[in-house]
Coordinates of C-alpha atoms in Angstrom, one line a residue:
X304 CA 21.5 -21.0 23.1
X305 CA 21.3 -18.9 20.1
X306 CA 19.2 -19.9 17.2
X307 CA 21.2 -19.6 13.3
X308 CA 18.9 -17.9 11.4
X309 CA 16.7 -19.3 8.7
X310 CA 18.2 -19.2 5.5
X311 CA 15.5 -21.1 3.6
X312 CA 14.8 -19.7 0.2
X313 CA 18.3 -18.4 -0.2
X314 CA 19.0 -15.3 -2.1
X315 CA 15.7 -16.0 -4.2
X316 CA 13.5 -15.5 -1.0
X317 CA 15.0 -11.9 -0.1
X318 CA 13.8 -8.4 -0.5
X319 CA 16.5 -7.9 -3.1
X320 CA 15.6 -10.6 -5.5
X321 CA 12.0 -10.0 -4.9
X322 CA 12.2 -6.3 -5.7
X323 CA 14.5 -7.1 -8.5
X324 CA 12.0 -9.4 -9.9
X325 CA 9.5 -7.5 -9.8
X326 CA 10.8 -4.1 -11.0
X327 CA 11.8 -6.2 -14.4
X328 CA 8.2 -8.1 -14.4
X329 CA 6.7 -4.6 -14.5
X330 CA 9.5 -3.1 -16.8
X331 CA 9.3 -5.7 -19.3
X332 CA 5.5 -5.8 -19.4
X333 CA 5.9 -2.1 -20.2
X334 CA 8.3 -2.3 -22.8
X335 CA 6.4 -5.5 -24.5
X336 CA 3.2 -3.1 -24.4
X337 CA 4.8 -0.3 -26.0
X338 CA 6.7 -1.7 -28.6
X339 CA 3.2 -3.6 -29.8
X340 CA 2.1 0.1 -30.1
X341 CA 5.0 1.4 -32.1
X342 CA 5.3 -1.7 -34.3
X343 CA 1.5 -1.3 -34.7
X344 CA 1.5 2.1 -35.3
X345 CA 4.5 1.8 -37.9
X346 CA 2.8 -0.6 -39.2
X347 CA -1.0 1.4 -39.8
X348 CA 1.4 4.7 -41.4
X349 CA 3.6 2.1 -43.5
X350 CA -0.2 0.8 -44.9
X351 CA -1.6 4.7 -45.3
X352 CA 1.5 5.3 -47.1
X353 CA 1.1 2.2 -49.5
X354 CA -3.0 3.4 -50.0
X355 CA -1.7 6.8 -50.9
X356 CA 0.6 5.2 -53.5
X357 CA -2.1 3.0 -55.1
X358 CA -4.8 5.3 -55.5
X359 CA -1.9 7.7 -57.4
X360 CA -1.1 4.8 -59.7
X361 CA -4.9 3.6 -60.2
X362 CA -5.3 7.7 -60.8
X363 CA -2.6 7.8 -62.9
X364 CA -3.9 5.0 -65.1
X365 CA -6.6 6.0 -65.1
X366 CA -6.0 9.6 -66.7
X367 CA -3.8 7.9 -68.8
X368 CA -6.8 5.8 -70.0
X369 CA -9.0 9.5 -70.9
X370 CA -5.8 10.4 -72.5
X371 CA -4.9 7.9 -74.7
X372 CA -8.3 6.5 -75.7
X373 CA -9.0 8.3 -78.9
X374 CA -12.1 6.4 -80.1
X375 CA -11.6 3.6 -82.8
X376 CA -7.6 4.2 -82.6
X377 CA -5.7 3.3 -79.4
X378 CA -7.0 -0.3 -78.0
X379 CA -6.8 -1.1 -74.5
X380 CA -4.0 -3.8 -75.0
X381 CA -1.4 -0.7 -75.6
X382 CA -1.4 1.1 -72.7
X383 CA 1.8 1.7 -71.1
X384 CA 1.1 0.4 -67.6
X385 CA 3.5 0.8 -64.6
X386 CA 5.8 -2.0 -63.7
X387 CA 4.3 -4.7 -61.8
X388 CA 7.1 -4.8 -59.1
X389 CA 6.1 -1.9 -58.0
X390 CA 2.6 -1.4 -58.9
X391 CA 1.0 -4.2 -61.0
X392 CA -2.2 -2.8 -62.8
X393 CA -5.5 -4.6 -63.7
X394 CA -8.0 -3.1 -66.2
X395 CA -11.5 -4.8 -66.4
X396 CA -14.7 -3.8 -67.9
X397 CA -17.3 -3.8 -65.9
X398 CA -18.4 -7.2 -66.0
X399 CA -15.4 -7.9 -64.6
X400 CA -13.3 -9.4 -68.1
X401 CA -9.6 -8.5 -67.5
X402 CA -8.8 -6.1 -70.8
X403 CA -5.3 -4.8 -69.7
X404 CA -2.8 -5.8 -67.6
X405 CA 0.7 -4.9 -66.4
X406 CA 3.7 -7.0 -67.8
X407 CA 5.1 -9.6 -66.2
X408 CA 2.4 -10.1 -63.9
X409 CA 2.1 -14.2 -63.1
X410 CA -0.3 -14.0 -60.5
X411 CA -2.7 -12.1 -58.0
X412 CA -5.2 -12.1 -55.5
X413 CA -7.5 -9.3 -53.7
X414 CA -8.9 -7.1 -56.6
X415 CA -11.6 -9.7 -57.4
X416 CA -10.1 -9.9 -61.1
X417 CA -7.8 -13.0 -60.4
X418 CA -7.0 -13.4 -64.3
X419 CA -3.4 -12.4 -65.6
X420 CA -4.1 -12.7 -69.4
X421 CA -6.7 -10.5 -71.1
X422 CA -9.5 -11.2 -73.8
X423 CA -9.9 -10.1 -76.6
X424 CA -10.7 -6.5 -76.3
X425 CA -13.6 -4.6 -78.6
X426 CA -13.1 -1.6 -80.4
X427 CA -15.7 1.1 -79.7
X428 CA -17.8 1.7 -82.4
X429 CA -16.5 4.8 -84.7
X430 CA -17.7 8.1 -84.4
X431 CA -19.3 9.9 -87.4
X432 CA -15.7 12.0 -87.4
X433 CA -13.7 9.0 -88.4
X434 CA -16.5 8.0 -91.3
X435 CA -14.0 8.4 -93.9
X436 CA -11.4 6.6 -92.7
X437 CA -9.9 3.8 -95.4
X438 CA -11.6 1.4 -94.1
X439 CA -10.4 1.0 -90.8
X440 CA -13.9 1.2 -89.0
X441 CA -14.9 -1.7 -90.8
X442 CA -12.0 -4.1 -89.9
X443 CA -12.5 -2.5 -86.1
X444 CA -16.6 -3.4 -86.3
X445 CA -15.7 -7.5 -87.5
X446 CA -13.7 -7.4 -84.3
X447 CA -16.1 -5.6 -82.1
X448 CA -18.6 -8.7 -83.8
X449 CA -16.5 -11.6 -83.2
X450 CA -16.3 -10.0 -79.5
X451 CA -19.7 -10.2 -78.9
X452 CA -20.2 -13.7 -80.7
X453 CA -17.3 -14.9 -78.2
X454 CA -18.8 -13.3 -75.3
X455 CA -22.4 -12.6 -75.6
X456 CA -22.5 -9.1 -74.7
X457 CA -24.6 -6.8 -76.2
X458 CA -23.6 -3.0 -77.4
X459 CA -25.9 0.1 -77.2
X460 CA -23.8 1.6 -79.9
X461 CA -22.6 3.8 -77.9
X462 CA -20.1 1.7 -76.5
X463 CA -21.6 0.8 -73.3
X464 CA -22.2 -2.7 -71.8
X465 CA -25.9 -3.8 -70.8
X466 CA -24.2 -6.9 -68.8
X467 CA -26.1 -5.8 -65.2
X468 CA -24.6 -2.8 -64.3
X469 CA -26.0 0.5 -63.5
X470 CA -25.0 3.0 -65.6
X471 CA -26.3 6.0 -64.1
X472 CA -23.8 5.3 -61.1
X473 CA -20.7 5.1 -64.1
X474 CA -18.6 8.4 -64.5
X475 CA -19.2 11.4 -67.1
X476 CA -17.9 10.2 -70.3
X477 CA -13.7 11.1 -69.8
X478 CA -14.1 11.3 -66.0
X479 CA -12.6 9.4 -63.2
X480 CA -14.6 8.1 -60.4
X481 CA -14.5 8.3 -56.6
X482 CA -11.8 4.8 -55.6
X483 CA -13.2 2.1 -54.3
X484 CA -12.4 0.3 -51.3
X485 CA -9.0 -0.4 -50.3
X486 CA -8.1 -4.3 -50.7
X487 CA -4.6 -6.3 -49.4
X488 CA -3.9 -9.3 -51.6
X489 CA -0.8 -11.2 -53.3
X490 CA 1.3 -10.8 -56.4
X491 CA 3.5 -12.8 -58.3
X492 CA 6.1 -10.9 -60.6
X493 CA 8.7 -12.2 -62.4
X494 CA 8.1 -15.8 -60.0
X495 CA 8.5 -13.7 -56.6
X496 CA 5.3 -13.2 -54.6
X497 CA 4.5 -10.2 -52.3
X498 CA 2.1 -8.6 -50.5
X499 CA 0.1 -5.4 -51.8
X500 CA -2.5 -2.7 -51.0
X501 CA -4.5 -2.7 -54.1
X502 CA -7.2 0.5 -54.6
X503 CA -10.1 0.1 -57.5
X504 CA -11.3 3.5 -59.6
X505 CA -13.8 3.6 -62.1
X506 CA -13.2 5.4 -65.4
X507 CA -15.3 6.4 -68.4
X508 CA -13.6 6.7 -71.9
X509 CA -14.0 8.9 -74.4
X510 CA -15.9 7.0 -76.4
X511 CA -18.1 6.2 -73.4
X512 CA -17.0 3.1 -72.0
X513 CA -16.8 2.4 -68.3
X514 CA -14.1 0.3 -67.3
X515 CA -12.2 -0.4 -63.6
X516 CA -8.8 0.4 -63.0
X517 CA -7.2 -2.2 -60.2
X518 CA -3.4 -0.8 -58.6
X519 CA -1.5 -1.8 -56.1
X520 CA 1.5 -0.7 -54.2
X521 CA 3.9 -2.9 -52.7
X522 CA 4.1 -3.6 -49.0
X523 CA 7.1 -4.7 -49.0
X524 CA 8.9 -1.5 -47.2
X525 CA 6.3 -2.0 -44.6
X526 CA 6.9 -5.6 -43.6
X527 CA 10.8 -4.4 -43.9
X528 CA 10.9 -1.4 -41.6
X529 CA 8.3 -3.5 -39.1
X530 CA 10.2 -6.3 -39.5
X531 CA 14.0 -4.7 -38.8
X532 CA 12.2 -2.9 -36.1
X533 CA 10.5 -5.9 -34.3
X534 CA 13.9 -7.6 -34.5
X535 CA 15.7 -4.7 -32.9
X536 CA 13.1 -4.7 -30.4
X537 CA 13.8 -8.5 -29.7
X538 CA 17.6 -8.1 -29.2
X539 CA 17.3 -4.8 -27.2
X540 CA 14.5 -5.9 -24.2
X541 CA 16.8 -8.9 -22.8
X542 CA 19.9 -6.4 -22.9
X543 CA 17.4 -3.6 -21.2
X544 CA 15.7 -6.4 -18.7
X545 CA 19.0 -7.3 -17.6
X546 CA 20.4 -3.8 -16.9
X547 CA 17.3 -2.7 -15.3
X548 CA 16.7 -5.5 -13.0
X549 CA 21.1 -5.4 -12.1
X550 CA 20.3 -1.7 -11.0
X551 CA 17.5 -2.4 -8.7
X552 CA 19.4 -5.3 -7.5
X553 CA 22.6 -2.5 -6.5
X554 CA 20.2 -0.2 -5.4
X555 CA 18.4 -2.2 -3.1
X556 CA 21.4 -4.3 -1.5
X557 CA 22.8 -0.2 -0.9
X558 CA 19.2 0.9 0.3
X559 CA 19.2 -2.2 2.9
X560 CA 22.7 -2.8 4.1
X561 CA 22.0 -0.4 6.9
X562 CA 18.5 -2.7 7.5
X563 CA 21.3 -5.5 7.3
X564 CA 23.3 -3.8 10.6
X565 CA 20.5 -3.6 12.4
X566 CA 19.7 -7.4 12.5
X567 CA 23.2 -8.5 12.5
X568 CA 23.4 -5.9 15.6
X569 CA 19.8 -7.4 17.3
X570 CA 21.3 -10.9 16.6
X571 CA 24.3 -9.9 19.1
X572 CA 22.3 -8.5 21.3
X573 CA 20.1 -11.3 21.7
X574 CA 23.1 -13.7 21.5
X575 CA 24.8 -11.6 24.4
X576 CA 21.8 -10.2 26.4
X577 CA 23.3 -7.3 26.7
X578 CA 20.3 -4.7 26.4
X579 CA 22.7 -1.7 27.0
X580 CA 24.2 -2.4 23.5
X581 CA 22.3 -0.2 20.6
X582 CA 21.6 -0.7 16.5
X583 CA 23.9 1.9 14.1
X584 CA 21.2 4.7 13.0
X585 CA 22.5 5.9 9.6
X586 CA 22.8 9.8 9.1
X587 CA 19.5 9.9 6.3
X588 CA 16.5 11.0 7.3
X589 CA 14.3 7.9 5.8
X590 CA 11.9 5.0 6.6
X591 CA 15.5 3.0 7.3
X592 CA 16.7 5.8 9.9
X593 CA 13.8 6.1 11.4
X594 CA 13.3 2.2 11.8
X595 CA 16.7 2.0 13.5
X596 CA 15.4 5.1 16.2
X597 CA 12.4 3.4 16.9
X598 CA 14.7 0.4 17.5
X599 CA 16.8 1.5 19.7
X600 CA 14.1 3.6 21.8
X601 CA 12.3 -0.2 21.9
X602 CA 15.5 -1.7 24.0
X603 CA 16.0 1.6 25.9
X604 CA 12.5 0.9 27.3
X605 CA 13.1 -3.0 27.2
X606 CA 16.5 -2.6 29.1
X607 CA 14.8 -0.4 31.3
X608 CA 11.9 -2.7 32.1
X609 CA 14.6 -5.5 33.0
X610 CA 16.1 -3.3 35.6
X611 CA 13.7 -2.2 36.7
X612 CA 12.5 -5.9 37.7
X613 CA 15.7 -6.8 38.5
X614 CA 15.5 -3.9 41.0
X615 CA 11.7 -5.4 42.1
X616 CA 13.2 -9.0 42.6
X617 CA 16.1 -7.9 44.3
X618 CA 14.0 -5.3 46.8
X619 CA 11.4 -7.6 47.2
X620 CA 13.5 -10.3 48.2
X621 CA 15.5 -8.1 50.8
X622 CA 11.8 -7.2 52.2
X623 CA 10.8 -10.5 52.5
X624 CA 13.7 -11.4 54.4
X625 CA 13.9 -9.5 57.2
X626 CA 9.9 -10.5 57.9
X627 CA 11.4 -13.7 57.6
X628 CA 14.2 -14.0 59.7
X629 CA 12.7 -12.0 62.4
X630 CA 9.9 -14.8 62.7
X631 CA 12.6 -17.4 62.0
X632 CA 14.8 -16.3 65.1
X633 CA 11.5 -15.8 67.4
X634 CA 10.3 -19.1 66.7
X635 CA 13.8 -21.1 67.5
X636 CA 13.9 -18.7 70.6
X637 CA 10.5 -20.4 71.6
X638 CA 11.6 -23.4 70.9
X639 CA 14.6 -23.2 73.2
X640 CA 12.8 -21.1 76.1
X641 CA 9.2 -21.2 75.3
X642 CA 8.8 -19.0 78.1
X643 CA 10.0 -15.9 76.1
X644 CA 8.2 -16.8 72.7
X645 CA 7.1 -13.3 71.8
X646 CA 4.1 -14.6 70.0
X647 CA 2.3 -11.5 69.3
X648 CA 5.1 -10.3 67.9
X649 CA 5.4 -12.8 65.6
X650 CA 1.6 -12.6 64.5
X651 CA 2.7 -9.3 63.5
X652 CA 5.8 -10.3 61.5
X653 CA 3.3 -12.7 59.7
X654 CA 0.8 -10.1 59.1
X655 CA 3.2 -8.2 57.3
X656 CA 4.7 -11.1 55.5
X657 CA 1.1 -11.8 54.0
X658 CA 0.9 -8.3 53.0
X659 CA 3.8 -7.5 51.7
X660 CA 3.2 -11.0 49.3
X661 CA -0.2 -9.6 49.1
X662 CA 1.1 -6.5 47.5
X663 CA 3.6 -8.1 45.3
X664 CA 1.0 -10.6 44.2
X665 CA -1.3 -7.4 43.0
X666 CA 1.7 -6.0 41.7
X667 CA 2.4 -8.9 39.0
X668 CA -0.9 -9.1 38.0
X669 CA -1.1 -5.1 37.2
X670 CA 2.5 -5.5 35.4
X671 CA 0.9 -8.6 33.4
X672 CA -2.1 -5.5 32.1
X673 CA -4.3 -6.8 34.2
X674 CA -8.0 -5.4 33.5
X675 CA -9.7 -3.7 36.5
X676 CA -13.5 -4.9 37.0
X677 CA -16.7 -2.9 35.3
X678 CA -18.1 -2.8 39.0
X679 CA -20.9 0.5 39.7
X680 CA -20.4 1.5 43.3
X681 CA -20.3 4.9 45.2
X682 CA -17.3 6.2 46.3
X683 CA -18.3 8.0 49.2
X684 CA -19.8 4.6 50.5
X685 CA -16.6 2.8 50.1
X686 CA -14.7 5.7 51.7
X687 CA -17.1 5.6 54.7
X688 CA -17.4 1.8 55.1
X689 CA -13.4 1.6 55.0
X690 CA -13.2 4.2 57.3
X691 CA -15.9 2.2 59.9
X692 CA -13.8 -0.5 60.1
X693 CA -10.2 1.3 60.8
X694 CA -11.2 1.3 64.8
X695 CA -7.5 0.7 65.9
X696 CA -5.6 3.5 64.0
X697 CA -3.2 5.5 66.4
X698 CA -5.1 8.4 65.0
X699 CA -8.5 8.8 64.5
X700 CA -9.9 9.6 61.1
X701 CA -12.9 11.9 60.0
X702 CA -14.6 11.8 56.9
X703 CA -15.3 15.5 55.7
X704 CA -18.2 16.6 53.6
X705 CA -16.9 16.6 50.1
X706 CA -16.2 20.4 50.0
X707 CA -12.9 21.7 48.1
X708 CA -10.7 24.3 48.9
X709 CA -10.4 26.6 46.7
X710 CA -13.8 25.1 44.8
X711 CA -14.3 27.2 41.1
X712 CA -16.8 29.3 40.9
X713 CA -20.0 28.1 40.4
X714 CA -20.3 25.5 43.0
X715 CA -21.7 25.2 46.4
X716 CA -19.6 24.5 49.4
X717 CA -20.0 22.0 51.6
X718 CA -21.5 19.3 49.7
X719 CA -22.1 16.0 51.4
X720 CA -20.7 12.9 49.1
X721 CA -23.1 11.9 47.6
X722 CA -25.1 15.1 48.0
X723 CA -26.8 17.9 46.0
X724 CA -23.5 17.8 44.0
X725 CA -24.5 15.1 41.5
X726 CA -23.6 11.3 42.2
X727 CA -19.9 9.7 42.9
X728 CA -20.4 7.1 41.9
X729 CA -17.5 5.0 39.6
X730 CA -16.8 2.0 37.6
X731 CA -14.3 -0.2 38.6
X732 CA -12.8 -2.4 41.1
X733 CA -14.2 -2.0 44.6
X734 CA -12.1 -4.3 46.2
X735 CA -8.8 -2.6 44.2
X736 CA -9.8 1.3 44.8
X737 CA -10.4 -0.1 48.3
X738 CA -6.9 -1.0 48.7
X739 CA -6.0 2.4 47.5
X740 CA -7.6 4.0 50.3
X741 CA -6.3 1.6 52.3
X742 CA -2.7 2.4 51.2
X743 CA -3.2 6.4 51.4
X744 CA -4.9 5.6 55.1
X745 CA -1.8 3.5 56.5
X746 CA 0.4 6.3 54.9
X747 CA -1.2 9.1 56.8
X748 CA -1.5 7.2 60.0
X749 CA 2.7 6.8 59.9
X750 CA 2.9 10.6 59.3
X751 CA 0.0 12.4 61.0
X752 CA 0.8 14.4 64.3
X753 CA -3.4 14.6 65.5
X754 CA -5.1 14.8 62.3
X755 CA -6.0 12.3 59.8
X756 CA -9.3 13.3 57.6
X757 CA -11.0 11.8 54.4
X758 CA -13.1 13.9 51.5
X759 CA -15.2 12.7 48.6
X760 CA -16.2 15.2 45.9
X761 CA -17.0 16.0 42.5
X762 CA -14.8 18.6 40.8
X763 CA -14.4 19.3 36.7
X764 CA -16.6 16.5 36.0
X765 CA -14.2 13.9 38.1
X766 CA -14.7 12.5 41.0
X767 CA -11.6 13.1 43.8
X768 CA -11.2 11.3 46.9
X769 CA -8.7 13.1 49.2
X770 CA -6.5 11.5 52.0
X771 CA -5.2 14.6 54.3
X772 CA -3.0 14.6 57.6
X773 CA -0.9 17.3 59.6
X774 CA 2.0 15.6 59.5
X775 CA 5.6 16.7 57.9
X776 CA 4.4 16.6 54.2
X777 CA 6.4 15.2 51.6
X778 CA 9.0 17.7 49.9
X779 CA 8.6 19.6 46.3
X780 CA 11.5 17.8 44.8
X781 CA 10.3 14.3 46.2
X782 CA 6.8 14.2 45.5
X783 CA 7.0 11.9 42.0
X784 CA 9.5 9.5 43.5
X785 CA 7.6 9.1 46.1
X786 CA 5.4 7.0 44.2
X787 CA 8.3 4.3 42.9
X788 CA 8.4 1.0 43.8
X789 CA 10.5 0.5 47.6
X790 CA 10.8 3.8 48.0
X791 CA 11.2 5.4 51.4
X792 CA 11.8 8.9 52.5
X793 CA 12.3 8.5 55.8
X794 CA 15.5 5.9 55.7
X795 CA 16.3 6.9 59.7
X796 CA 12.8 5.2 60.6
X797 CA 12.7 1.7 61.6
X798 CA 12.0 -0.9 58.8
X799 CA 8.9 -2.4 61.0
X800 CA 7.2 1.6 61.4
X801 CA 8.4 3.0 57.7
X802 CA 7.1 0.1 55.7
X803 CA 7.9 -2.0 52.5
X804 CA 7.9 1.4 50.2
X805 CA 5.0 -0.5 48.2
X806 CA 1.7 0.9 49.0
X807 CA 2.0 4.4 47.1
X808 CA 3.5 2.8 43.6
X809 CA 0.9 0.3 44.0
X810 CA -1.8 2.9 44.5
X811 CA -0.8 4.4 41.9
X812 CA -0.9 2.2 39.5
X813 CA -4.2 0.8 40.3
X814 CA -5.6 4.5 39.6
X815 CA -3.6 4.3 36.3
X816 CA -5.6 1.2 35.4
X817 CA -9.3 2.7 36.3
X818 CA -8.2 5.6 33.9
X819 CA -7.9 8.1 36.8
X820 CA -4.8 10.0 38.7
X821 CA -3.0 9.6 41.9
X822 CA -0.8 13.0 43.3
X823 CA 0.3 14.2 45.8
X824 CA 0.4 18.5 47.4
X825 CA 0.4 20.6 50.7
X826 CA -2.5 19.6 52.7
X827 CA -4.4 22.4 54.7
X828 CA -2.5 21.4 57.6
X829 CA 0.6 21.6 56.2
X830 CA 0.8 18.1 56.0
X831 CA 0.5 16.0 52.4
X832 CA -2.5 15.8 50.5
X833 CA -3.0 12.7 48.3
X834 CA -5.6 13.0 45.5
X835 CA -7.4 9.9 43.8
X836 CA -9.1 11.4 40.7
X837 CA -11.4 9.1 38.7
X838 CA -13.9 9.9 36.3
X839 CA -18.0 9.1 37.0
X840 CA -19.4 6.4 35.9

């Protein structure tokens, strides 16, 4: 029974929305982060702009002030001051009394001079040019008294103020000084308030007065232009969010349907257990392709590991049988005539039940990656005590000092196992590489004509244990099949002399697990040669 698949989440839980999501998170925190840098940048060259334009109308007035100043003639009160919409002037003395100011003016903050409506302003004192004037020095001097009754200050008579200031910091008489720091305040004009960038200069007279020149410029064109552009800003991200995070949604869904036909195609395959069936491998050459190959290489190998057990049950269970029923059929023969119960006979069919489950047993556990043991034991001791016990083999067999044929240059011939040649020992399983020998052994006594012999030596830093006989050999074109699993080669033999077609493949693969080798050449005889290579311990 086939499980539906998990749809918990919905769409909101898949790559696409996730991806989607994501791309728009990281879009929008990009477009949020440079916006604030253009709308803060328009907004720093907007306010240079507006401190350019004060200091040339505090300048301007300034000048104007040098200009128009003729000593004991033009008062402050009748400048011509720029209009205060756009630049709204303050003149104060240095005390700080407001003496001119720009019309319509109503109110203002930041230039530290917060009064709209000047005092009285003094005449300077006249000059000895203007001595015979018709009397217009005197009326000027009863003003410049009543000033300084109204306002104790004091005069120099020379047109200065003593009210605390230093006046070796004030400009050359008819100079303009360095501006002052730049200020942002409020201004009210005609009962409309904005905001302005006001800049302060210092200006001396003609007749030697300091006074301080206050302009502003309006920053109205910057709060427009960051205002318009903030707003544009605000209607244009949800527009771009939504396009951007639609085209990584279309992009995706096309980037994944093929990732789409391969699960829908693994769903059917497990749904029908039919391993022979394969996923659609689109013609790119990407991650997606290349996910789809890997796929379908995983259920070439799965569907032929199932075969291959399939193949292992069914074998195994035709081996079994015949064990079986011949023990089955001598046993109800000895039932009926126990004169003719064969029993040795059936000993041996039992003997080679229990080895054949013996061998199917090991096989399992090898297939289920089995670990061999970390046992430290000498090769040519196993190979001789397994050889001590063999005392009933049809043909003898001789262990032979470890010397190889054809041996590289360099070494000595003739070395004993475990010998002047360096140790043999291994790590491993002593009872499993026993069964290896074991194996090879029962193979060469099926084969051999007179000749069955047994070698242990060290060669390019391994250690080989050979397994010779003189009897047919085993053919070029046969000598890697010979190692699968119920394989025999000679199908004319009986079943009871030619064996299960189990004790190769599982030698084999026993040598695969201690990290070693298992082949199989012409022997010196002309018979087969099987070599166990393993590396030393």
């Amino acid at each position: 029974m086939t499980r539906a698949p998990d749809r918990r989440g919905g769409r909101l839980s898949s790559v696409r929305a996730k991806a989607s999501l994501g791309a728009t998170l990281v879009v929008a925190v990009a477009l949020v982060a440079a916006g604030l840098a253009v709308l803060l940048s328009l907004r720093s060259d907007l306010t240079d702009q507006a401190d350019r334009q004060a200091d040339a109308a505090a300048r301007e007035v300034a000048l104007d002030i040098i200009a128009e100043q003729v000593p004991g003639r033009t008062p402050y009160s009748r400048l011509e001051l720029p209009g205060a919409e756009e630049h709204p002037v303050q003149v104060a003395d240095e005390q700080g009394r407001l003496i001119a100011v720009s019309d319509d003016l109503e109110g203002i903050s930041g230039t530290g001079v917060a009064a709209v409506t000047p005092v009285r302003s003094p005449a300077p004192r006249p000059t000895s040019a203007a001595q015979d004037d018709d009397g217009a020095q005197d009326d000027a001097a009863q003003d410049d008294d009543g000033a300084e009754d109204d306002h104790g200050s004091g005069n120099d008579g020379s047109g200065r103020h003593s009210g605390g200031t230093d006046d070796d910091d004030d400009p050359a008489i008819g100079a303009v000084g360095k501006p002052g720091a730049l200020t942002t305040g409020r201004a009210t004009v005609d009962g409309a308030t904005g905001a302005y960038r006001f800049s302060s200069i210092e200006v001396t007279d003609t007749s030697g007065r300091t006074v301080v020149v206050h302009a502003g410029a309006t920053l109205a064109a910057r709060q427009s232009a960051v205002g318009t552009a903030a707003a544009a800003m605000l209607a244009g991200l949800p527009v771009l969010l939504l396009v951007v995070g639609g085209v990584t949604w279309l992009v995706t869904r096309r980037a994944l349907r093929p990732v789409e036909g391969i699960r829908r195609e693994m769903a059917a395959i497990t749904a029908s257990e039919d391993l022979s069936r394969r996923v659609p491998e689109p013609a790119t050459h990407d991650e997606v392709a290349r996910l789809a190959r890997t796929t379908n290489e995983t259920l070439t190998a799965l569907e032929a590991s199932v075969e291959r057990q399939r193949r292992f049950v069914a074998d195994a269970s035709h081996e079994l049988r015949s064990p079986i029923a011949s023990l089955r059929t001598q046993l109800e023969v000895g039932d009926a005539h126990p004169e003719l119960l064969d029993v040795p006979g059936a000993v041996a069919d039992t003997v080679r039940l229990q080895q054949l489950a013996a061998d199917l047993l090991l096989l399992a556990r090898l297939d289920a990656g089995e670990r061999p043991g970390r046992a430290r034991f000498d090769l040519g001791d196993l190979a001789a005590g397994e050889i001590a016990v063999r005392t009933t083999d049809r043909v003898k067999v001789s262990l032979e000092p470890g010397e190889e044929p054809g041996e590289e240059p360099g070494e000595e011939p003739g070395e004993e196992p475990g010998g002047p040649g360096g140790s043999l020992e291994v790590t491993g399983s002593r009872g499993q590489l026993a069964r290896i020998l074991g194996n090879l052994l029962d193979n060469a006594q099926r084969h051999a004509a007179s000749s069955v012999t047994v070698s242990v030596h060290r060669r390019a830093g391994r250690i080989v244990l050979a397994v010779a006989d003189d009897g047919p050999g085993v053919p070029e074109a046969e000598r890697e099949r010979v190692f699968e699993r119920f394989v025999r080669l000679d199908d004319a033999r009986a079943r009871d002399d030619g064996g299960a077609g189990l004790g190769l493949a599982l030698a084999r693969d026993v040598a695969h697990r201690h990290g070693g080798t298992l082949t199989v050449a012409q022997g010196p005889l002309g018979g087969a040669r099987f070599e166990l290579s393993l590396p030393p311990a």
